[in-house]
Coordinates of C-alpha atoms and ligand atoms in Angstrom, one line a residue:
Chain L
X1397 CA 132.1 195.4 162.3
X1398 CA 131.4 193.3 165.3
X1399 CA 128.1 192.8 166.0
X1400 CA 127.3 191.2 169.4
X1401 CA 125.2 187.9 168.8
X1402 CA 121.7 187.9 170.6
X1403 CA 121.4 191.8 169.3
X1404 CA 121.6 191.9 166.3
X1405 CA 117.8 193.2 164.8
X1406 CA 119.9 196.8 166.4
X1407 CA 122.7 196.5 163.6
X1408 CA 120.2 195.8 160.5
X1409 CA 117.3 198.2 162.2
X1410 CA 120.8 201.2 161.2
X1411 CA 120.9 199.8 158.2
X1412 CA 116.7 199.2 157.4
X1413 CA 114.1 201.0 157.7
X1414 CA 111.4 199.2 159.0
X1415 CA 107.9 200.2 155.9
X1416 CA 105.1 201.0 157.1
X1417 CA 103.3 199.0 156.2
X1418 CA 104.5 196.3 158.4
X1419 CA 104.0 199.0 161.5
X1420 CA 100.4 199.5 160.6
X1421 CA 99.9 196.0 160.7
X1422 CA 101.4 196.1 163.9
X1423 CA 99.2 198.3 165.7
X1424 CA 96.1 197.0 163.9
X1425 CA 96.7 193.3 165.3
X1426 CA 97.6 194.7 168.3
X1427 CA 94.7 196.2 168.9
X1428 CA 92.0 193.8 167.9
X1429 CA 93.7 191.2 169.9
X1430 CA 93.1 193.2 172.9
X1431 CA 89.7 193.8 172.3
X1432 CA 89.0 190.2 171.1
X1433 CA 90.7 188.6 174.9
X1434 CA 88.9 192.2 177.0
X1435 CA 85.8 190.8 175.2
X1436 CA 86.5 186.9 176.1
X1437 CA 87.3 188.0 179.8
X1438 CA 83.5 189.2 180.0
X1439 CA 82.4 186.1 178.5
X1440 CA 82.9 183.0 176.1
X1441 CA 81.8 184.5 172.6
X1442 CA 80.6 183.0 168.8
X1443 CA 81.9 184.8 165.6
X1444 CA 79.0 186.6 165.2
X1445 CA 78.7 188.4 168.8
X1446 CA 82.3 188.5 168.2
X1447 CA 81.5 190.9 165.2
X1448 CA 78.9 192.7 165.7
X1449 CA 81.1 193.5 169.0
X1450 CA 84.5 194.0 166.8
X1451 CA 82.4 195.7 163.8
X1452 CA 84.8 194.1 161.6
X1453 CA 83.7 191.8 158.7
X1454 CA 83.2 188.2 159.9
X1455 CA 85.3 186.9 157.8
X1456 CA 88.7 189.1 159.5
X1457 CA 86.8 188.1 162.9
X1458 CA 88.0 184.6 162.0
X1459 CA 91.4 184.9 160.9
X1460 CA 92.6 186.5 164.1
X1461 CA 90.0 184.8 166.7
X1462 CA 91.6 181.5 164.9
X1463 CA 95.4 183.3 164.6
X1464 CA 95.1 183.7 168.6
X1465 CA 93.8 179.8 169.1
X1466 CA 96.6 178.0 167.4
X1467 CA 99.4 180.5 169.2
X1468 CA 97.6 179.4 172.3
X1469 CA 95.3 182.6 173.5
X1470 CA 91.9 181.3 172.5
X1471 CA 90.7 178.3 172.5
X1472 CA 87.4 176.2 171.6
X1473 CA 84.1 175.9 173.7
X1474 CA 81.0 174.6 173.0
X1475 CA 78.9 174.8 169.8
X1476 CA 75.2 175.4 169.2
X1477 CA 71.9 173.0 169.0
X1478 CA 72.1 173.1 165.5
X1479 CA 75.8 172.2 165.3
X1480 CA 76.8 175.6 163.7
X1481 CA 79.0 178.1 165.2
X1482 CA 81.4 177.2 168.1
X1483 CA 82.3 179.7 170.8
X1484 CA 85.3 180.9 172.0
X1485 CA 87.2 181.5 175.7
X1486 CA 90.0 182.6 176.8
X1487 CA 92.9 179.8 177.2
X1488 CA 93.3 179.3 181.2
Chain O
X440 CA 125.4 190.8 149.0
X441 CA 128.9 190.0 150.3
X442 CA 131.1 190.9 148.3
X443 CA 132.8 187.3 147.6
X444 CA 131.9 184.6 145.2
X445 CA 131.5 180.9 146.5
X446 CA 133.2 178.4 144.1
X447 CA 131.8 174.4 144.1
X448 CA 131.1 171.9 141.6
X449 CA 128.4 169.1 141.6
X450 CA 127.6 166.2 139.1
X451 CA 124.0 166.8 139.0
X452 CA 121.7 170.3 139.8
X453 CA 118.6 169.7 140.6
X454 CA 115.7 172.8 140.6
X455 CA 112.9 172.1 142.1
X456 CA 112.6 170.0 145.5
X457 CA 109.1 168.7 145.7
X458 CA 108.4 165.0 145.5
X459 CA 109.5 164.2 142.3
X460 CA 113.6 166.8 142.6
X461 CA 113.8 164.8 145.9
X462 CA 113.4 161.5 144.5
X463 CA 115.5 161.7 141.3
X464 CA 118.5 163.3 143.6
X465 CA 117.9 160.3 145.8
X466 CA 118.3 157.9 143.0
X467 CA 121.5 159.9 141.7
X468 CA 123.3 159.9 145.1
X469 CA 122.2 156.4 146.1
X470 CA 124.4 155.8 142.6
X471 CA 127.2 157.5 143.9
X472 CA 126.5 161.1 142.0
X473 CA 127.2 164.2 144.5
X474 CA 123.1 166.2 144.0
X475 CA 123.1 169.7 144.9
X476 CA 119.5 170.9 145.1
X477 CA 118.2 174.5 144.7
X478 CA 114.4 175.0 146.3
X479 CA 113.1 178.5 145.9
X480 CA 111.1 177.8 149.6
X481 CA 112.2 177.6 153.1
X482 CA 111.4 173.6 153.3
X483 CA 112.1 170.9 150.8
X484 CA 108.7 168.8 150.1
X485 CA 107.1 170.8 147.3
X486 CA 102.8 170.6 147.6
X487 CA 103.0 167.2 148.3
X488 CA 104.2 167.8 151.8
X489 CA 101.3 170.1 152.5
X490 CA 98.2 167.1 151.6
X491 CA 96.3 165.7 153.8
X492 CA 96.1 162.5 151.9
X493 CA 96.2 160.8 148.8
X494 CA 94.5 159.1 146.5
X495 CA 93.6 155.8 146.1
X496 CA 95.4 154.8 148.8
X497 CA 94.3 157.4 151.4
X498 CA 97.2 157.2 152.8
X499 CA 98.5 159.4 155.5
X500 CA 100.6 161.6 152.7
X501 CA 102.7 163.8 156.1
X502 CA 103.9 159.9 156.7
X503 CA 105.5 159.3 153.2
X504 CA 106.7 162.1 153.0
X505 CA 108.2 162.4 156.3
X506 CA 110.5 159.6 156.2
X507 CA 111.2 161.0 152.2
X508 CA 111.9 164.1 153.2
X509 CA 114.7 163.0 156.1
X510 CA 116.4 160.6 153.4
X511 CA 116.9 163.4 151.7
X512 CA 118.0 166.2 154.1
X513 CA 120.5 163.3 155.7
X514 CA 121.8 162.3 153.2
X515 CA 125.8 162.8 152.7
X516 CA 126.3 163.4 148.6
X517 CA 123.1 165.3 148.6
X518 CA 123.4 169.4 149.4
X519 CA 120.1 171.8 149.8
X520 CA 120.2 175.6 149.1
X521 CA 116.9 176.3 150.7
X522 CA 115.0 179.9 150.3
X523 CA 117.7 180.4 146.6
X524 CA 117.0 180.7 143.3
X525 CA 119.3 179.8 140.5
X526 CA 119.5 183.4 138.2
X527 CA 121.7 181.5 134.8
X528 CA 122.7 178.9 133.6
X529 CA 125.9 178.5 130.9
X530 CA 126.4 175.8 129.2
X531 CA 130.7 175.9 129.1
X532 CA 131.9 172.6 126.9
X533 CA 130.8 169.8 125.8
X534 CA 129.8 167.9 130.2
X535 CA 129.8 171.2 132.4
X536 CA 127.3 174.0 132.8
X537 CA 128.5 177.0 135.0
X538 CA 125.7 178.1 137.1
X539 CA 124.9 180.9 138.9
X540 CA 122.9 180.6 142.4
X541 CA 121.9 183.2 145.2
X542 CA 120.9 182.5 148.3
X543 CA 118.1 184.7 150.6
X544 CA 119.6 185.3 153.8
X545 CA 117.1 183.7 156.4
X546 CA 118.4 185.8 159.2
X547 CA 118.1 182.6 161.1
X548 CA 121.9 180.0 161.4
X549 CA 120.0 176.8 160.0
X550 CA 123.3 174.8 161.3
X551 CA 122.4 176.3 165.1
X552 CA 118.4 176.3 164.9
X553 CA 117.0 173.9 167.5
X554 CA 113.4 174.1 165.9
X555 CA 112.1 175.0 169.4
X556 CA 109.6 177.4 168.7
X557 CA 110.4 180.1 170.6
X558 CA 111.4 182.7 168.5
X559 CA 107.5 182.4 167.1
X560 CA 105.9 182.8 170.3
X561 CA 108.1 185.7 171.0
X562 CA 107.2 187.4 167.8
X563 CA 104.1 190.3 168.3
X564 CA 103.3 190.4 164.3
X565 CA 100.7 188.5 162.6
X566 CA 100.6 188.3 158.9
X567 CA 99.1 185.8 156.6
X568 CA 100.3 181.9 156.5
X569 CA 100.8 180.9 153.1
X570 CA 101.2 177.6 153.8
X571 CA 98.0 177.7 155.2
X572 CA 96.6 179.1 151.8
X573 CA 96.0 182.7 154.1
X574 CA 93.7 180.7 155.7
X575 CA 95.2 181.9 159.4
X576 CA 97.7 183.7 160.6
X577 CA 101.6 183.2 160.8
X578 CA 104.5 185.5 162.8
X579 CA 106.8 187.4 160.9
X580 CA 109.5 184.6 162.7
X581 CA 108.3 180.9 162.1
X582 CA 108.8 177.5 161.1
X583 CA 107.0 177.4 158.0
X584 CA 105.5 174.7 159.2
X585 CA 105.9 171.2 161.6
X586 CA 107.2 168.8 159.0
X587 CA 109.0 171.4 157.2
X588 CA 112.5 170.6 156.4
X589 CA 114.7 171.5 157.6
X590 CA 112.6 172.5 160.7
X591 CA 114.6 175.9 161.2
X592 CA 112.8 178.8 162.1
X593 CA 112.9 182.0 159.1
X594 CA 112.4 185.4 159.5
X595 CA 110.2 187.5 157.0
X596 CA 112.0 190.5 157.2
X597 CA 109.4 192.5 154.8
X598 CA 107.2 192.0 158.2
X599 CA 109.2 192.3 161.1
X600 CA 109.8 195.5 162.7
X601 CA 113.0 194.6 164.2
X602 CA 112.1 194.9 168.0
X603 CA 114.5 192.1 168.9
X604 CA 111.6 189.9 170.6
X605 CA 112.9 186.8 168.9
X606 CA 116.1 187.5 169.2
X607 CA 116.2 187.6 172.8
X608 CA 114.1 184.5 173.0
X609 CA 116.1 182.3 171.3
X610 CA 117.8 180.3 173.8
X611 CA 121.3 179.2 171.2
X612 CA 121.0 182.8 169.8
X613 CA 121.0 181.4 166.5
X614 CA 118.8 184.4 165.2
X615 CA 121.1 186.8 162.9
X616 CA 120.0 189.8 161.0
X617 CA 123.3 191.0 160.1
X618 CA 123.1 187.7 157.4
X619 CA 123.0 188.7 153.6
X620 CA 121.9 188.0 150.2
X621 CA 124.8 185.4 149.0
X622 CA 126.3 184.2 145.8
X623 CA 127.2 181.2 144.1
X624 CA 129.2 180.0 141.0
X625 CA 128.9 176.1 140.6
X626 CA 130.3 173.8 138.0
X627 CA 127.9 171.3 137.6
X628 CA 127.7 168.1 135.0
X629 CA 123.6 167.8 134.4
X630 CA 120.7 169.2 135.0
X631 CA 117.3 168.5 136.8
X632 CA 114.2 170.4 136.5
X633 CA 111.7 169.6 139.5
X634 CA 110.1 172.8 139.6
X635 CA 106.9 171.7 139.6
X636 CA 103.5 173.2 138.6
X637 CA 101.6 176.4 139.7
X638 CA 97.7 176.4 140.8
X639 CA 94.9 178.2 139.0
X640 CA 94.1 181.0 140.4
X641 CA 91.0 181.2 140.0
X642 CA 90.9 185.2 140.3
X643 CA 90.9 184.7 136.8
X644 CA 87.0 183.6 136.4
X645 CA 85.2 186.2 138.2
X646 CA 81.6 184.9 137.2
X647 CA 82.5 182.5 140.2
X648 CA 83.1 185.1 142.5
X649 CA 86.3 183.7 144.6
X650 CA 87.7 186.6 147.0
X651 CA 84.8 188.1 146.6
X652 CA 82.3 185.4 148.2
X653 CA 84.8 184.1 151.3
X654 CA 82.9 180.8 151.4
X655 CA 84.7 180.0 147.7
X656 CA 88.1 178.5 148.9
X657 CA 90.4 176.7 146.8
X658 CA 91.2 172.8 146.7
X659 CA 94.1 173.4 148.0
X660 CA 92.5 175.6 150.9
X661 CA 90.1 172.3 151.3
X662 CA 93.0 170.2 152.1
X663 CA 94.8 172.4 154.3
X664 CA 91.5 172.3 156.2
X665 CA 91.8 168.1 156.5
X666 CA 94.8 167.7 156.9
X667 CA 96.4 166.7 160.6
X668 CA 98.4 170.0 160.9
X669 CA 95.2 171.8 159.6
X670 CA 94.1 175.9 160.6
X671 CA 91.6 175.2 162.4
X672 CA 90.1 173.0 164.9
X673 CA 87.9 171.1 162.6
X674 CA 86.2 172.7 158.5
X675 CA 84.7 176.0 159.4
X676 CA 83.7 178.0 156.1
X677 CA 86.0 181.1 155.8
X678 CA 83.8 183.6 155.9
X679 CA 81.9 183.2 159.0
X680 CA 83.5 180.1 160.6
X681 CA 80.2 177.8 160.5
X682 CA 80.5 174.2 160.0
X683 CA 79.8 174.0 156.8
X684 CA 76.7 171.0 156.1
X685 CA 76.0 171.1 152.5
X686 CA 79.9 172.0 150.7
X687 CA 80.2 172.2 146.7
X688 CA 82.9 170.8 144.2
X689 CA 83.8 172.6 140.9
X690 CA 85.6 170.0 139.2
X691 CA 88.0 171.5 136.2
X692 CA 88.4 175.2 137.5
X693 CA 90.7 176.9 135.7
X694 CA 91.3 173.2 133.2
X695 CA 89.8 172.1 130.0
X696 CA 89.2 175.7 128.7
X697 CA 90.1 177.2 126.1
X698 CA 89.1 181.1 127.5
X699 CA 91.4 181.0 130.3
X700 CA 94.2 180.0 128.0
X701 CA 94.2 176.1 129.1
X702 CA 92.7 174.1 127.4
X703 CA 94.1 170.6 128.6
X704 CA 92.7 168.6 132.0
X705 CA 94.7 168.9 134.4
X706 CA 95.2 164.6 135.7
X707 CA 94.8 164.9 139.4
X708 CA 91.6 167.4 140.2
X709 CA 88.8 164.7 139.4
X710 CA 91.2 162.0 141.7
X711 CA 91.7 164.7 144.6
X712 CA 88.2 166.2 145.0
X713 CA 87.0 162.2 145.1
X714 CA 89.4 162.2 147.8
X715 CA 88.3 165.3 149.8
X716 CA 84.7 164.3 149.5
X717 CA 85.9 160.9 151.2
X718 CA 87.6 162.6 154.0
X719 CA 84.8 164.9 154.5
X720 CA 82.2 162.5 155.0
X721 CA 84.8 161.1 157.8
X722 CA 84.7 164.6 159.2
X723 CA 81.3 165.9 158.8
X724 CA 79.2 162.5 159.0
X725 CA 76.4 165.0 158.5
X726 CA 77.3 166.5 155.4
X727 CA 76.2 166.8 152.0
X728 CA 78.7 166.5 148.8
X729 CA 78.6 167.4 145.5
X730 CA 80.8 167.4 143.0
X731 CA 79.7 168.9 139.7
X732 CA 81.7 167.4 136.8
X733 CA 82.2 167.8 132.8
X734 CA 83.5 164.0 133.0
X735 CA 85.2 162.1 135.7
X736 CA 88.8 160.8 133.9
X737 CA 89.2 158.3 136.2
X738 CA 91.9 156.6 134.3
X739 CA 94.6 155.2 137.7
X740 CA 95.0 152.0 138.7
X741 CA 92.1 151.8 141.5
X742 CA 90.9 154.9 140.3
X743 CA 87.4 153.5 139.3
X744 CA 86.7 151.8 142.4
X745 CA 87.7 155.1 144.0
X746 CA 85.1 157.1 142.3
X747 CA 82.6 154.1 143.2
X748 CA 84.0 154.0 146.5
X749 CA 82.9 157.7 146.6
X750 CA 79.6 157.1 145.0
X751 CA 78.9 154.4 147.8
X752 CA 79.5 156.7 150.6
X753 CA 76.6 158.8 149.2
X754 CA 79.1 162.2 147.6
X755 CA 76.4 163.2 145.3
X756 CA 77.7 163.4 141.8
X757 CA 76.4 166.0 138.8
X758 CA 77.6 165.9 135.3
X759 CA 77.1 169.9 135.4
X760 CA 78.6 173.1 133.8
X761 CA 78.8 175.5 136.3
X762 CA 77.2 179.1 135.1
X763 CA 77.9 182.3 137.3
X764 CA 77.9 181.6 141.3
X765 CA 76.7 184.5 143.7
X766 CA 76.2 184.5 147.4
X767 CA 73.0 185.2 149.9
X768 CA 73.0 186.6 152.7
X769 CA 73.9 183.7 155.0
X770 CA 76.9 183.9 153.0
X771 CA 75.4 180.4 151.4
X772 CA 76.1 180.2 147.9
X773 CA 73.7 179.7 144.5
X774 CA 75.4 177.6 142.0
X775 CA 73.9 178.4 138.8
X776 CA 74.3 175.8 135.9
X777 CA 73.5 173.4 133.0
X778 CA 72.5 169.9 133.9
X779 CA 73.9 167.8 131.6
X780 CA 72.2 164.9 131.4
X781 CA 69.0 166.7 132.0
X782 CA 69.5 169.6 129.2
X783 CA 67.6 172.6 132.2
X784 CA 69.7 175.4 133.5
X785 CA 69.3 174.9 137.4
X786 CA 70.1 176.2 141.0
X787 CA 71.7 174.3 143.5
X788 CA 72.1 176.1 146.9
X789 CA 75.0 175.6 149.5
X790 CA 77.4 176.8 152.1
X791 CA 80.7 176.1 150.7
X792 CA 82.0 175.8 148.0
X793 CA 85.3 174.4 147.0
X794 CA 86.8 175.3 143.1
X795 CA 88.8 172.5 141.9
X796 CA 91.8 174.3 140.8
X797 CA 93.5 173.1 138.2
X798 CA 97.4 172.8 137.3
X799 CA 99.6 175.5 135.3
X800 CA 102.5 176.0 134.5
X801 CA 105.4 176.7 136.0
X802 CA 107.5 179.0 133.0
X803 CA 110.5 179.7 135.8
X804 CA 113.7 178.0 134.0
X805 CA 113.0 178.8 130.7
X806 CA 114.6 182.0 130.9
X807 CA 117.6 180.9 132.9
X808 CA 119.8 179.3 129.9
X809 CA 120.7 183.2 127.8
X810 CA 123.2 180.7 125.7
X811 CA 120.7 177.6 124.5
X812 CA 117.3 177.8 124.3
X813 CA 115.4 175.6 126.8
X814 CA 112.0 174.5 124.7
X815 CA 108.6 174.8 126.8
X816 CA 105.7 172.5 124.2
X817 CA 102.0 174.4 123.2
X818 CA 101.3 174.8 127.2
X819 CA 104.3 175.7 128.1
X820 CA 105.6 172.6 130.0
X821 CA 109.0 171.9 129.6
X822 CA 109.0 170.0 125.9
X823 CA 110.3 166.2 125.8
X824 CA 111.0 166.2 121.8
X825 CA 111.4 162.1 122.4
X826 CA 108.6 161.7 125.2
X827 CA 108.8 157.9 124.6
X828 CA 112.4 156.4 124.1
X829 CA 113.8 159.1 125.8
X830 CA 110.8 161.2 128.6
X831 CA 112.8 162.7 130.7
X832 CA 115.9 164.7 127.9
X833 CA 114.9 168.1 127.1
X834 CA 116.3 170.5 124.1
X835 CA 119.5 171.1 126.0
X836 CA 122.0 168.2 126.0
X837 CA 122.5 167.5 129.5
X838 CA 119.1 168.7 130.8
X839 CA 116.7 166.8 131.9
X840 CA 112.9 167.1 133.6
X841 CA 111.1 165.0 136.2
X842 CA 107.6 165.6 137.9
X843 CA 104.4 168.1 136.9
X844 CA 107.8 170.3 135.4
X845 CA 106.7 168.5 132.3
X846 CA 102.8 168.6 132.3
X847 CA 100.0 167.3 135.1
X848 CA 100.7 164.4 137.0
X849 CA 99.6 162.7 140.0
X850 CA 102.5 161.7 142.5
X851 CA 103.3 158.2 141.7
X852 CA 103.7 159.4 138.4
X853 CA 106.4 162.4 138.9
X854 CA 108.1 159.3 140.6
X855 CA 108.2 157.8 138.0
X856 CA 109.7 160.1 136.1
X857 CA 112.3 160.9 138.4
X858 CA 113.2 157.4 137.7
X859 CA 113.1 158.7 134.0
X860 CA 115.4 161.8 134.9
X861 CA 117.4 160.4 136.8
X862 CA 118.4 157.1 134.7
X863 CA 118.8 159.3 132.0
X864 CA 121.2 161.7 133.9
X865 CA 123.3 159.0 134.8
X866 CA 123.5 157.3 131.1
X867 CA 125.1 161.0 130.3
X868 CA 127.3 161.1 132.7
X869 CA 128.5 157.9 132.4
X870 CA 128.8 158.4 128.7
X871 CA 130.4 161.7 129.0
X872 CA 133.3 161.2 131.5
Ligands
LIG2566 C1 95.0 170.0 146.4 C2 95.8 169.1 145.4 C3 95.3 168.0 146.1 C4 96.3 166.5 145.8 N1 96.2 165.3 145.7 C5 97.2 164.5 145.6 C6 96.6 163.2 145.7 O1 95.9 162.7 146.2 N2 97.4 161.8 145.2 C7 98.5 162.5 144.3 O2 98.8 161.6 143.9 N3 98.4 163.6 143.9 C8 97.9 165.2 144.0 N4 98.0 166.2 144.2 C9 99.4 166.1 142.4 C10 100.6 166.0 143.5 O3 100.4 167.5 144.3 C11 101.7 166.8 142.4 O4 101.2 165.4 141.6 C12 102.8 166.6 143.0 O5 103.0 167.4 144.0 C13 104.0 167.2 141.8 O6 105.1 166.9 142.8 P1 106.4 168.3 141.6 O7 107.9 167.6 142.8 O8 106.4 168.0 140.4 O9 106.1 169.4 141.8 P2 105.7 170.7 143.0 O10 105.1 169.3 144.3 O11 104.9 171.6 142.3 O12 106.7 170.6 143.4 C14 107.9 171.6 143.2 C15 109.1 172.3 143.5 O13 109.6 172.7 143.0 C16 110.2 174.5 143.6 N5 110.3 175.2 142.5 C17 109.1 175.8 141.6 N6 109.7 176.9 140.6 C18 111.3 176.5 141.8 C19 113.0 177.5 141.1 N7 112.5 178.4 139.7 N8 113.9 177.1 141.7 C20 113.2 176.6 142.5 N9 112.7 175.6 143.4 C21 111.3 176.1 142.7 C22 108.7 174.4 144.5 O14 108.9 175.4 145.9 C23 108.8 172.9 145.2 O15 109.5 172.4 145.8 C24 97.1 167.1 144.3 C25 97.4 168.7 144.3 C26 96.6 169.3 144.2 C27 96.9 170.5 144.0
LIG2567 S1 112.5 191.1 165.1 FE1 111.0 190.8 163.7 S2 111.0 188.5 163.3 FE2 112.0 189.0 165.4 S3 110.3 189.2 167.2 FE3 110.4 191.1 166.3 S4 109.4 191.4 164.7 FE4 109.6 189.2 165.2
LIG2568 S1 115.6 180.5 165.8 FE1 115.6 180.0 167.8 S2 114.5 180.0 169.2 FE2 113.2 180.2 166.9 S3 113.2 177.6 166.6 FE3 115.5 178.3 166.1 S4 116.2 178.3 167.9 FE4 113.9 177.9 168.5

């Protein structure tokens, strides 16, 4: 079968079912990403503040927030007076 | 699986493309032998390519590894299969083996990928990044890490949702979801096993609380935090993003401990912990670093001076055996330990605990020879029947071992061991001509 270059994902889609876990993981990440970015639109926030608003374990907030930093959505802001916690802001 | 089996032949098969396998391959190739490296990961370089700096010189690990892996990759006499596994090795006659290799699909045409990372930007999926030891996420379309060799994207098909965004974004249209597993049958004259070591899994020691308490990390996670291509913008506690101030190292985690089945010393943990302590004091000048140890084994060239240097910088060394680690409400960790010098049980509070995990044998290759016995030693590393006269020889004629596949060792010793494996393989090949 001749498969068009640049559209080969369609070929595999017919042969292989995407797992429910992969679909759920994407859905969850999209929700978390949207909430974090919406919250940061309003003001810069620390991980503690984001945790309270997201109602999620702190270590998960660190994981998702740092991933958003890595992929260029968020940037690190100022550190608090005790030099302990950074705040985070949207990357302009 | 594609129907046809590709056939090929090489002088030497090197299993594992870490620093030992890479060095052995280069030595052989520079002496005119045709070498095939089978690496199961997506990049060659092994653990060394992921390190921050190296003891005792504090040279940048990437600066040493990058030119080396590029020399290996560009060498005309070396062929590299990444994402591949050896399935079976049959000894055919007195000087040849037949090797079955399975190459897993990368879903990217390696020769055409420019490493531009546009697929990565376009991919909507985030999963744990194994190359950052799960501290941060990566995409399902991803380049393993900045200095990966080859610097070519791969698709993590288990987590891919087949949305097609990466394919649309890829300028040379080199993402190819039609790729399948490929089988190779290869004729080889000699083999070097350089499959390295595994890291001790601290989940096997529940009293330390790893996994449960998020501010307890492994030394490999700290190594990544100290590397130039680190997961965070600075050193952070993964549990809550705090910049740590009081850091504890627990040496011999999973080493010299018969209760978890590994009674031997891992040989590298003392020194890499002392290295990390020095780097931490540079990165976080206000930090207090305490190393809890049983004995400091600083036996190599320049190691004792390196240990003294750490003490001079203010690293606190406590001869103590950790009984239990528990978590406080603020995420800090309470270490209950026996102070061996004072013969007292004490407690100390720290912001973050680094478990200096030990070296465990990688037993992948033991089952590859159905007709021969590749003997292991009592700790499951590849056995060296005559370590004094021919340190690289194994129980199978024509099969040699390099680096940490034969036991715990640091980078200089892995390179030395690769040197002896390549020269023993060369003299074997010349004799069997
Ligand atoms: C936290 C930490 C810090 C360290 N710091 C230092 C330091 O500062 N200085 C120093 O000298 N040493 C240091 N070391 C030790 C150093 O990492 C090792 O000495 C070195 O990596 C050993 O190289 P190797 O090639 O033998 O093994 P590895 O690095 O383990 O490489 C083995 C390779 O084989 C591949 N492989 C495994 N199984 C298979 C298979 N079945 N088929 C195909 N391929 C396979 C692996 O993917 C890998 O690429 C450190 C180690 C750790 C854990
Ligand atoms: S097809 Fe898969 S790898 Fe490509 S962008 Fe979509 S989810 Fe990511
Ligand atoms: S697969 Fe395409 S988009 Fe991704 S890095 Fe390679 S060339 Fe760039």
